Amino acid sequence: MQEKIKQNHNLILENRKSLNISGITDVDSFDDREICLYTELGELTIQGRELHIDSMSVETGNMTITGDIWAIVYGDKDRRGPISAIGRLFR
């Protein structure tokens, strides 16, 4: 049985144009104005304009985002993955 190794979670924002993130566990949704994802430390939402996911590695949990970044918002610390359709109804 394989045990999941917990990764560190880091953010590096350069000039509000390039964001490097580590410790990503899942991506919920994305478009050119908002990217919603899950990290080892919970929910994370990136908001801005002309957002683009330049690279993403499922194996390492790393992602690079470019665009005009306006906000980086953490959500529920205990949620590390998407909830079911039933769970959304009662949220």
PDB file of N, CA and C in Angstrom:
ATOM      1  N   MET A   1       0.843  -1.173   0.000  1.00  0.00           N
ATOM      2  CA  MET A   1       0.000   0.000   0.000  1.00  0.00           C
ATOM      3  C   MET A   1       0.893   1.243   0.000  1.00  0.00           C
ATOM      4  N   GLN A   2       0.629   2.161  -0.948  1.00  0.00           N
ATOM      5  CA  GLN A   2       1.410   3.385  -1.034  1.00  0.00           C
ATOM      6  C   GLN A   2       0.839   4.449  -0.124  1.00  0.00           C
ATOM      7  N   GLU A   3       1.730   5.129   0.586  1.00  0.00           N
ATOM      8  CA  GLU A   3       1.321   6.212   1.462  1.00  0.00           C
ATOM      9  C   GLU A   3       1.597   7.532   0.751  1.00  0.00           C
ATOM     10  N   LYS A   4       0.626   8.433   0.777  1.00  0.00           N
ATOM     11  CA  LYS A   4       0.796   9.725   0.116  1.00  0.00           C
ATOM     12  C   LYS A   4       1.730  10.608   0.940  1.00  0.00           C
ATOM     13  N   ILE A   5       2.752  11.125   0.262  1.00  0.00           N
ATOM     14  CA  ILE A   5       3.703  12.014   0.913  1.00  0.00           C
ATOM     15  C   ILE A   5       3.172  13.433   0.826  1.00  0.00           C
ATOM     16  N   LYS A   6       3.107  14.111   1.956  1.00  0.00           N
ATOM     17  CA  LYS A   6       2.602  15.478   2.003  1.00  0.00           C
ATOM     18  C   LYS A   6       3.677  16.442   1.506  1.00  0.00           C
ATOM     19  N   GLN A   7       3.289  17.335   0.590  1.00  0.00           N
ATOM     20  CA  GLN A   7       4.211  18.314   0.034  1.00  0.00           C
ATOM     21  C   GLN A   7       4.094  19.636   0.778  1.00  0.00           C
ATOM     22  N   ASN A   8       5.132  20.440   0.667  1.00  0.00           N
ATOM     23  CA  ASN A   8       5.069  21.808   1.162  1.00  0.00           C
ATOM     24  C   ASN A   8       4.215  22.622   0.204  1.00  0.00           C
ATOM     25  N   HIS A   9       3.631  23.684   0.728  1.00  0.00           N
ATOM     26  CA  HIS A   9       2.842  24.586  -0.105  1.00  0.00           C
ATOM     27  C   HIS A   9       3.513  25.955  -0.088  1.00  0.00           C
ATOM     28  N   ASN A  10       3.892  26.443  -1.263  1.00  0.00           N
ATOM     29  CA  ASN A  10       4.551  27.739  -1.384  1.00  0.00           C
ATOM     30  C   ASN A  10       3.946  28.537  -2.524  1.00  0.00           C
ATOM     31  N   LEU A  11       3.999  29.866  -2.381  1.00  0.00           N
ATOM     32  CA  LEU A  11       3.578  30.793  -3.434  1.00  0.00           C
ATOM     33  C   LEU A  11       4.722  31.767  -3.687  1.00  0.00           C
ATOM     34  N   ILE A  12       5.026  32.002  -4.954  1.00  0.00           N
ATOM     35  CA  ILE A  12       5.994  33.031  -5.320  1.00  0.00           C
ATOM     36  C   ILE A  12       5.326  33.902  -6.384  1.00  0.00           C
ATOM     37  N   LEU A  13       5.040  35.154  -6.023  1.00  0.00           N
ATOM     38  CA  LEU A  13       4.402  36.111  -6.921  1.00  0.00           C
ATOM     39  C   LEU A  13       5.456  37.118  -7.370  1.00  0.00           C
ATOM     40  N   GLU A  14       5.616  37.248  -8.682  1.00  0.00           N
ATOM     41  CA  GLU A  14       6.599  38.171  -9.236  1.00  0.00           C
ATOM     42  C   GLU A  14       5.895  39.269 -10.021  1.00  0.00           C
ATOM     43  N   ASN A  15       6.001  40.511  -9.522  1.00  0.00           N
ATOM     44  CA  ASN A  15       5.467  41.700 -10.196  1.00  0.00           C
ATOM     45  C   ASN A  15       3.986  41.602 -10.554  1.00  0.00           C
ATOM     46  N   ARG A  16       3.226  40.835  -9.788  1.00  0.00           N
ATOM     47  CA  ARG A  16       1.786  40.633 -10.022  1.00  0.00           C
ATOM     48  C   ARG A  16       1.488  40.117 -11.424  1.00  0.00           C
ATOM     49  N   LYS A  17       2.471  39.493 -12.068  1.00  0.00           N
ATOM     50  CA  LYS A  17       2.313  38.971 -13.434  1.00  0.00           C
ATOM     51  C   LYS A  17       2.581  37.478 -13.539  1.00  0.00           C
ATOM     52  N   SER A  18       3.360  36.930 -12.620  1.00  0.00           N
ATOM     53  CA  SER A  18       3.726  35.516 -12.667  1.00  0.00           C
ATOM     54  C   SER A  18       3.625  34.926 -11.270  1.00  0.00           C
ATOM     55  N   LEU A  19       2.926  33.803 -11.150  1.00  0.00           N
ATOM     56  CA  LEU A  19       2.707  33.153  -9.863  1.00  0.00           C
ATOM     57  C   LEU A  19       3.123  31.690  -9.971  1.00  0.00           C
ATOM     58  N   ASN A  20       4.051  31.273  -9.123  1.00  0.00           N
ATOM     59  CA  ASN A  20       4.471  29.877  -9.026  1.00  0.00           C
ATOM     60  C   ASN A  20       3.905  29.307  -7.737  1.00  0.00           C
ATOM     61  N   ILE A  21       3.215  28.179  -7.837  1.00  0.00           N
ATOM     62  CA  ILE A  21       2.561  27.567  -6.682  1.00  0.00           C
ATOM     63  C   ILE A  21       3.022  26.120  -6.579  1.00  0.00           C
ATOM     64  N   SER A  22       3.310  25.671  -5.358  1.00  0.00           N
ATOM     65  CA  SER A  22       3.614  24.260  -5.124  1.00  0.00           C
ATOM     66  C   SER A  22       2.623  23.717  -4.095  1.00  0.00           C
ATOM     67  N   GLY A  23       2.491  22.396  -4.049  1.00  0.00           N
ATOM     68  CA  GLY A  23       1.591  21.757  -3.091  1.00  0.00           C
ATOM     69  C   GLY A  23       0.148  21.687  -3.550  1.00  0.00           C
ATOM     70  N   ILE A  24      -0.087  21.750  -4.866  1.00  0.00           N
ATOM     71  CA  ILE A  24      -1.452  21.671  -5.397  1.00  0.00           C
ATOM     72  C   ILE A  24      -1.906  20.217  -5.420  1.00  0.00           C
ATOM     73  N   THR A  25      -3.135  19.982  -4.959  1.00  0.00           N
ATOM     74  CA  THR A  25      -3.692  18.633  -4.960  1.00  0.00           C
ATOM     75  C   THR A  25      -4.759  18.434  -6.032  1.00  0.00           C
ATOM     76  N   ASP A  26      -5.463  19.516  -6.432  1.00  0.00           N
ATOM     77  CA  ASP A  26      -6.533  19.393  -7.430  1.00  0.00           C
ATOM     78  C   ASP A  26      -6.895  20.780  -7.957  1.00  0.00           C
ATOM     79  N   VAL A  27      -7.391  20.823  -9.197  1.00  0.00           N
ATOM     80  CA  VAL A  27      -7.890  22.065  -9.785  1.00  0.00           C
ATOM     81  C   VAL A  27      -9.399  21.920  -9.938  1.00  0.00           C
ATOM     82  N   ASP A  28     -10.150  22.855  -9.353  1.00  0.00           N
ATOM     83  CA  ASP A  28     -11.608  22.801  -9.402  1.00  0.00           C
ATOM     84  C   ASP A  28     -12.132  23.426 -10.683  1.00  0.00           C
ATOM     85  N   SER A  29     -11.717  24.658 -10.985  1.00  0.00           N
ATOM     86  CA  SER A  29     -12.194  25.341 -12.189  1.00  0.00           C
ATOM     87  C   SER A  29     -11.221  26.452 -12.558  1.00  0.00           C
ATOM     88  N   PHE A  30     -11.294  26.867 -13.832  1.00  0.00           N
ATOM     89  CA  PHE A  30     -10.442  27.970 -14.254  1.00  0.00           C
ATOM     90  C   PHE A  30     -11.011  28.626 -15.500  1.00  0.00           C
ATOM     91  N   ASP A  31     -10.801  29.927 -15.592  1.00  0.00           N
ATOM     92  CA  ASP A  31     -11.067  30.698 -16.799  1.00  0.00           C
ATOM     93  C   ASP A  31     -10.105  31.869 -16.798  1.00  0.00           C
ATOM     94  N   ASP A  32     -10.294  32.831 -17.667  1.00  0.00           N
ATOM     95  CA  ASP A  32      -9.319  33.922 -17.767  1.00  0.00           C
ATOM     96  C   ASP A  32      -9.434  34.951 -16.643  1.00  0.00           C
ATOM     97  N   ARG A  33     -10.436  34.817 -15.746  1.00  0.00           N
ATOM     98  CA  ARG A  33     -10.596  35.755 -14.634  1.00  0.00           C
ATOM     99  C   ARG A  33     -10.438  35.113 -13.257  1.00  0.00           C
ATOM    100  N   GLU A  34     -10.561  33.785 -13.165  1.00  0.00           N
ATOM    101  CA  GLU A  34     -10.492  33.125 -11.856  1.00  0.00           C
ATOM    102  C   GLU A  34     -10.023  31.686 -11.995  1.00  0.00           C
ATOM    103  N   ILE A  35      -9.108  31.296 -11.104  1.00  0.00           N
ATOM    104  CA  ILE A  35      -8.639  29.919 -11.032  1.00  0.00           C
ATOM    105  C   ILE A  35      -8.883  29.441  -9.605  1.00  0.00           C
ATOM    106  N   CYS A  36      -9.671  28.366  -9.463  1.00  0.00           N
ATOM    107  CA  CYS A  36      -9.987  27.794  -8.149  1.00  0.00           C
ATOM    108  C   CYS A  36      -9.294  26.439  -8.049  1.00  0.00           C
ATOM    109  N   LEU A  37      -8.503  26.272  -7.000  1.00  0.00           N
ATOM    110  CA  LEU A  37      -7.776  25.020  -6.843  1.00  0.00           C
ATOM    111  C   LEU A  37      -7.671  24.645  -5.382  1.00  0.00           C
ATOM    112  N   TYR A  38      -7.121  23.459  -5.129  1.00  0.00           N
ATOM    113  CA  TYR A  38      -6.953  22.946  -3.776  1.00  0.00           C
ATOM    114  C   TYR A  38      -5.475  22.654  -3.550  1.00  0.00           C
ATOM    115  N   THR A  39      -5.014  23.001  -2.368  1.00  0.00           N
ATOM    116  CA  THR A  39      -3.616  22.789  -2.004  1.00  0.00           C
ATOM    117  C   THR A  39      -3.546  21.913  -0.760  1.00  0.00           C
ATOM    118  N   GLU A  40      -2.336  21.593  -0.356  1.00  0.00           N
ATOM    119  CA  GLU A  40      -2.131  20.833   0.880  1.00  0.00           C
ATOM    120  C   GLU A  40      -2.686  21.574   2.093  1.00  0.00           C
ATOM    121  N   LEU A  41      -2.858  22.907   1.976  1.00  0.00           N
ATOM    122  CA  LEU A  41      -3.356  23.717   3.090  1.00  0.00           C
ATOM    123  C   LEU A  41      -4.766  24.239   2.867  1.00  0.00           C
ATOM    124  N   GLY A  42      -5.499  23.667   1.906  1.00  0.00           N
ATOM    125  CA  GLY A  42      -6.891  24.039   1.696  1.00  0.00           C
ATOM    126  C   GLY A  42      -7.148  24.721   0.368  1.00  0.00           C
ATOM    127  N   GLU A  43      -8.334  25.349   0.281  1.00  0.00           N
ATOM    128  CA  GLU A  43      -8.784  26.007  -0.948  1.00  0.00           C
ATOM    129  C   GLU A  43      -7.948  27.245  -1.260  1.00  0.00           C
ATOM    130  N   LEU A  44      -7.770  27.524  -2.556  1.00  0.00           N
ATOM    131  CA  LEU A  44      -7.048  28.714  -2.988  1.00  0.00           C
ATOM    132  C   LEU A  44      -7.695  29.226  -4.268  1.00  0.00           C
ATOM    133  N   THR A  45      -7.999  30.530  -4.305  1.00  0.00           N
ATOM    134  CA  THR A  45      -8.583  31.165  -5.485  1.00  0.00           C
ATOM    135  C   THR A  45      -7.675  32.297  -5.930  1.00  0.00           C
ATOM    136  N   ILE A  46      -7.362  32.318  -7.229  1.00  0.00           N
ATOM    137  CA  ILE A  46      -6.564  33.389  -7.818  1.00  0.00           C
ATOM    138  C   ILE A  46      -7.488  34.149  -8.754  1.00  0.00           C
ATOM    139  N   GLN A  47      -7.570  35.469  -8.578  1.00  0.00           N
ATOM    140  CA  GLN A  47      -8.433  36.300  -9.412  1.00  0.00           C
ATOM    141  C   GLN A  47      -7.598  37.317 -10.153  1.00  0.00           C
ATOM    142  N   GLY A  48      -8.069  37.678 -11.348  1.00  0.00           N
ATOM    143  CA  GLY A  48      -7.348  38.669 -12.135  1.00  0.00           C
ATOM    144  C   GLY A  48      -7.938  38.812 -13.520  1.00  0.00           C
ATOM    145  N   ARG A  49      -7.080  39.171 -14.463  1.00  0.00           N
ATOM    146  CA  ARG A  49      -7.507  39.367 -15.849  1.00  0.00           C
ATOM    147  C   ARG A  49      -6.488  38.681 -16.757  1.00  0.00           C
ATOM    148  N   GLU A  50      -6.998  38.041 -17.788  1.00  0.00           N
ATOM    149  CA  GLU A  50      -6.161  37.328 -18.764  1.00  0.00           C
ATOM    150  C   GLU A  50      -5.256  36.293 -18.081  1.00  0.00           C
ATOM    151  N   LEU A  51      -5.816  35.561 -17.108  1.00  0.00           N
ATOM    152  CA  LEU A  51      -5.059  34.530 -16.410  1.00  0.00           C
ATOM    153  C   LEU A  51      -4.852  33.338 -17.328  1.00  0.00           C
ATOM    154  N   HIS A  52      -3.662  32.754 -17.249  1.00  0.00           N
ATOM    155  CA  HIS A  52      -3.313  31.621 -18.096  1.00  0.00           C
ATOM    156  C   HIS A  52      -2.454  30.654 -17.291  1.00  0.00           C
ATOM    157  N   ILE A  53      -2.809  29.372 -17.317  1.00  0.00           N
ATOM    158  CA  ILE A  53      -1.994  28.347 -16.672  1.00  0.00           C
ATOM    159  C   ILE A  53      -0.905  27.963 -17.665  1.00  0.00           C
ATOM    160  N   ASP A  54       0.327  28.391 -17.385  1.00  0.00           N
ATOM    161  CA  ASP A  54       1.442  28.111 -18.292  1.00  0.00           C
ATOM    162  C   ASP A  54       1.943  26.686 -18.165  1.00  0.00           C
ATOM    163  N   SER A  55       2.026  26.192 -16.941  1.00  0.00           N
ATOM    164  CA  SER A  55       2.485  24.813 -16.738  1.00  0.00           C
ATOM    165  C   SER A  55       1.857  24.259 -15.472  1.00  0.00           C
ATOM    166  N   MET A  56       1.697  22.925 -15.486  1.00  0.00           N
ATOM    167  CA  MET A  56       1.170  22.238 -14.317  1.00  0.00           C
ATOM    168  C   MET A  56       1.689  20.811 -14.329  1.00  0.00           C
ATOM    169  N   SER A  57       2.167  20.360 -13.188  1.00  0.00           N
ATOM    170  CA  SER A  57       2.660  19.000 -13.058  1.00  0.00           C
ATOM    171  C   SER A  57       1.821  18.262 -12.022  1.00  0.00           C
ATOM    172  N   VAL A  58       1.158  17.214 -12.458  1.00  0.00           N
ATOM    173  CA  VAL A  58       0.350  16.400 -11.553  1.00  0.00           C
ATOM    174  C   VAL A  58       1.256  15.645 -10.580  1.00  0.00           C
ATOM    175  N   GLU A  59       2.427  15.214 -11.055  1.00  0.00           N
ATOM    176  CA  GLU A  59       3.344  14.441 -10.214  1.00  0.00           C
ATOM    177  C   GLU A  59       3.917  15.271  -9.069  1.00  0.00           C
ATOM    178  N   THR A  60       4.325  16.507  -9.351  1.00  0.00           N
ATOM    179  CA  THR A  60       4.963  17.335  -8.322  1.00  0.00           C
ATOM    180  C   THR A  60       3.997  18.289  -7.625  1.00  0.00           C
ATOM    181  N   GLY A  61       2.831  18.564  -8.232  1.00  0.00           N
ATOM    182  CA  GLY A  61       1.875  19.502  -7.644  1.00  0.00           C
ATOM    183  C   GLY A  61       2.273  20.952  -7.835  1.00  0.00           C
ATOM    184  N   ASN A  62       3.079  21.233  -8.867  1.00  0.00           N
ATOM    185  CA  ASN A  62       3.516  22.598  -9.145  1.00  0.00           C
ATOM    186  C   ASN A  62       2.722  23.203 -10.298  1.00  0.00           C
ATOM    187  N   MET A  63       2.514  24.522 -10.244  1.00  0.00           N
ATOM    188  CA  MET A  63       1.770  25.230 -11.287  1.00  0.00           C
ATOM    189  C   MET A  63       2.367  26.616 -11.467  1.00  0.00           C
ATOM    190  N   THR A  64       2.374  27.091 -12.722  1.00  0.00           N
ATOM    191  CA  THR A  64       2.787  28.453 -13.032  1.00  0.00           C
ATOM    192  C   THR A  64       1.630  29.149 -13.731  1.00  0.00           C
ATOM    193  N   ILE A  65       1.252  30.324 -13.206  1.00  0.00           N
ATOM    194  CA  ILE A  65       0.149  31.113 -13.751  1.00  0.00           C
ATOM    195  C   ILE A  65       0.696  32.476 -14.149  1.00  0.00           C
ATOM    196  N   THR A  66       0.281  32.962 -15.323  1.00  0.00           N
ATOM    197  CA  THR A  66       0.648  34.311 -15.740  1.00  0.00           C
ATOM    198  C   THR A  66      -0.621  35.094 -16.049  1.00  0.00           C
ATOM    199  N   GLY A  67      -0.517  36.411 -16.015  1.00  0.00           N
ATOM    200  CA  GLY A  67      -1.637  37.302 -16.279  1.00  0.00           C
ATOM    201  C   GLY A  67      -1.564  38.490 -15.343  1.00  0.00           C
ATOM    202  N   ASP A  68      -2.635  39.243 -15.282  1.00  0.00           N
ATOM    203  CA  ASP A  68      -2.730  40.398 -14.391  1.00  0.00           C
ATOM    204  C   ASP A  68      -3.410  39.918 -13.106  1.00  0.00           C
ATOM    205  N   ILE A  69      -2.624  39.613 -12.078  1.00  0.00           N
ATOM    206  CA  ILE A  69      -3.129  38.996 -10.850  1.00  0.00           C
ATOM    207  C   ILE A  69      -3.597  40.076  -9.880  1.00  0.00           C
ATOM    208  N   TRP A  70      -4.890  39.997  -9.481  1.00  0.00           N
ATOM    209  CA  TRP A  70      -5.503  40.987  -8.600  1.00  0.00           C
ATOM    210  C   TRP A  70      -5.624  40.498  -7.168  1.00  0.00           C
ATOM    211  N   ALA A  71      -5.908  39.196  -6.992  1.00  0.00           N
ATOM    212  CA  ALA A  71      -6.155  38.697  -5.634  1.00  0.00           C
ATOM    213  C   ALA A  71      -5.763  37.236  -5.519  1.00  0.00           C
ATOM    214  N   ILE A  72      -5.261  36.876  -4.331  1.00  0.00           N
ATOM    215  CA  ILE A  72      -4.983  35.488  -3.971  1.00  0.00           C
ATOM    216  C   ILE A  72      -5.710  35.266  -2.657  1.00  0.00           C
ATOM    217  N   VAL A  73      -6.729  34.408  -2.672  1.00  0.00           N
ATOM    218  CA  VAL A  73      -7.601  34.251  -1.512  1.00  0.00           C
ATOM    219  C   VAL A  73      -7.626  32.789  -1.073  1.00  0.00           C
ATOM    220  N   TYR A  74      -7.329  32.578   0.217  1.00  0.00           N
ATOM    221  CA  TYR A  74      -7.445  31.239   0.793  1.00  0.00           C
ATOM    222  C   TYR A  74      -8.850  31.035   1.327  1.00  0.00           C
ATOM    223  N   GLY A  75      -9.353  29.814   1.176  1.00  0.00           N
ATOM    224  CA  GLY A  75     -10.666  29.453   1.695  1.00  0.00           C
ATOM    225  C   GLY A  75     -10.515  28.484   2.851  1.00  0.00           C
ATOM    226  N   ASP A  76     -11.441  27.554   2.935  1.00  0.00           N
ATOM    227  CA  ASP A  76     -11.505  26.569   4.013  1.00  0.00           C
ATOM    228  C   ASP A  76     -10.200  25.779   4.105  1.00  0.00           C
ATOM    229  N   LYS A  77      -9.566  25.830   5.252  1.00  0.00           N
ATOM    230  CA  LYS A  77      -8.287  25.150   5.452  1.00  0.00           C
ATOM    231  C   LYS A  77      -8.428  23.628   5.442  1.00  0.00           C
ATOM    232  N   ASP A  78      -9.589  23.123   5.812  1.00  0.00           N
ATOM    233  CA  ASP A  78      -9.790  21.682   5.903  1.00  0.00           C
ATOM    234  C   ASP A  78     -10.181  21.035   4.580  1.00  0.00           C
ATOM    235  N   ARG A  79     -10.591  21.816   3.584  1.00  0.00           N
ATOM    236  CA  ARG A  79     -10.982  21.253   2.286  1.00  0.00           C
ATOM    237  C   ARG A  79      -9.770  21.142   1.394  1.00  0.00           C
ATOM    238  N   ARG A  80      -9.467  19.930   0.966  1.00  0.00           N
ATOM    239  CA  ARG A  80      -8.314  19.689   0.115  1.00  0.00           C
ATOM    240  C   ARG A  80      -8.707  19.084  -1.224  1.00  0.00           C
ATOM    241  N   GLY A  81     -10.017  19.055  -1.506  1.00  0.00           N
ATOM    242  CA  GLY A  81     -10.512  18.524  -2.765  1.00  0.00           C
ATOM    243  C   GLY A  81     -11.940  18.967  -2.980  1.00  0.00           C
ATOM    244  N   PRO A  82     -12.436  18.804  -4.208  1.00  0.00           N
ATOM    245  CA  PRO A  82     -13.800  19.256  -4.499  1.00  0.00           C
ATOM    246  C   PRO A  82     -14.841  18.453  -3.732  1.00  0.00           C
ATOM    247  N   ILE A  83     -15.957  19.115  -3.448  1.00  0.00           N
ATOM    248  CA  ILE A  83     -17.050  18.424  -2.768  1.00  0.00           C
ATOM    249  C   ILE A  83     -18.014  17.869  -3.813  1.00  0.00           C
ATOM    250  N   SER A  84     -18.810  16.916  -3.412  1.00  0.00           N
ATOM    251  CA  SER A  84     -19.754  16.290  -4.335  1.00  0.00           C
ATOM    252  C   SER A  84     -20.905  17.246  -4.648  1.00  0.00           C
ATOM    253  N   ALA A  85     -21.709  16.891  -5.644  1.00  0.00           N
ATOM    254  CA  ALA A  85     -22.870  17.696  -6.021  1.00  0.00           C
ATOM    255  C   ALA A  85     -23.843  17.819  -4.849  1.00  0.00           C
ATOM    256  N   ILE A  86     -24.041  16.757  -4.097  1.00  0.00           N
ATOM    257  CA  ILE A  86     -24.915  16.777  -2.925  1.00  0.00           C
ATOM    258  C   ILE A  86     -24.332  17.734  -1.874  1.00  0.00           C
ATOM    259  N   GLY A  87     -23.016  17.690  -1.686  1.00  0.00           N
ATOM    260  CA  GLY A  87     -22.374  18.561  -0.714  1.00  0.00           C
ATOM    261  C   GLY A  87     -22.536  20.031  -1.068  1.00  0.00           C
ATOM    262  N   ARG A  88     -22.537  20.353  -2.360  1.00  0.00           N
ATOM    263  CA  ARG A  88     -22.728  21.747  -2.801  1.00  0.00           C
ATOM    264  C   ARG A  88     -24.125  22.254  -2.467  1.00  0.00           C
ATOM    265  N   LEU A  89     -25.130  21.376  -2.518  1.00  0.00           N
ATOM    266  CA  LEU A  89     -26.490  21.766  -2.210  1.00  0.00           C
ATOM    267  C   LEU A  89     -26.622  22.226  -0.759  1.00  0.00           C
ATOM    268  N   PHE A  90     -25.886  21.579   0.139  1.00  0.00           N
ATOM    269  CA  PHE A  90     -26.010  21.862   1.568  1.00  0.00           C
ATOM    270  C   PHE A  90     -24.921  22.769   2.091  1.00  0.00           C
ATOM    271  N   ARG A  91     -24.123  23.325   1.230  1.00  0.00           N
ATOM    272  CA  ARG A  91     -23.019  24.186   1.645  1.00  0.00           C
ATOM    273  C   ARG A  91     -23.503  25.553   2.024  1.00  0.00           C
TER     274      ARG A  91
END
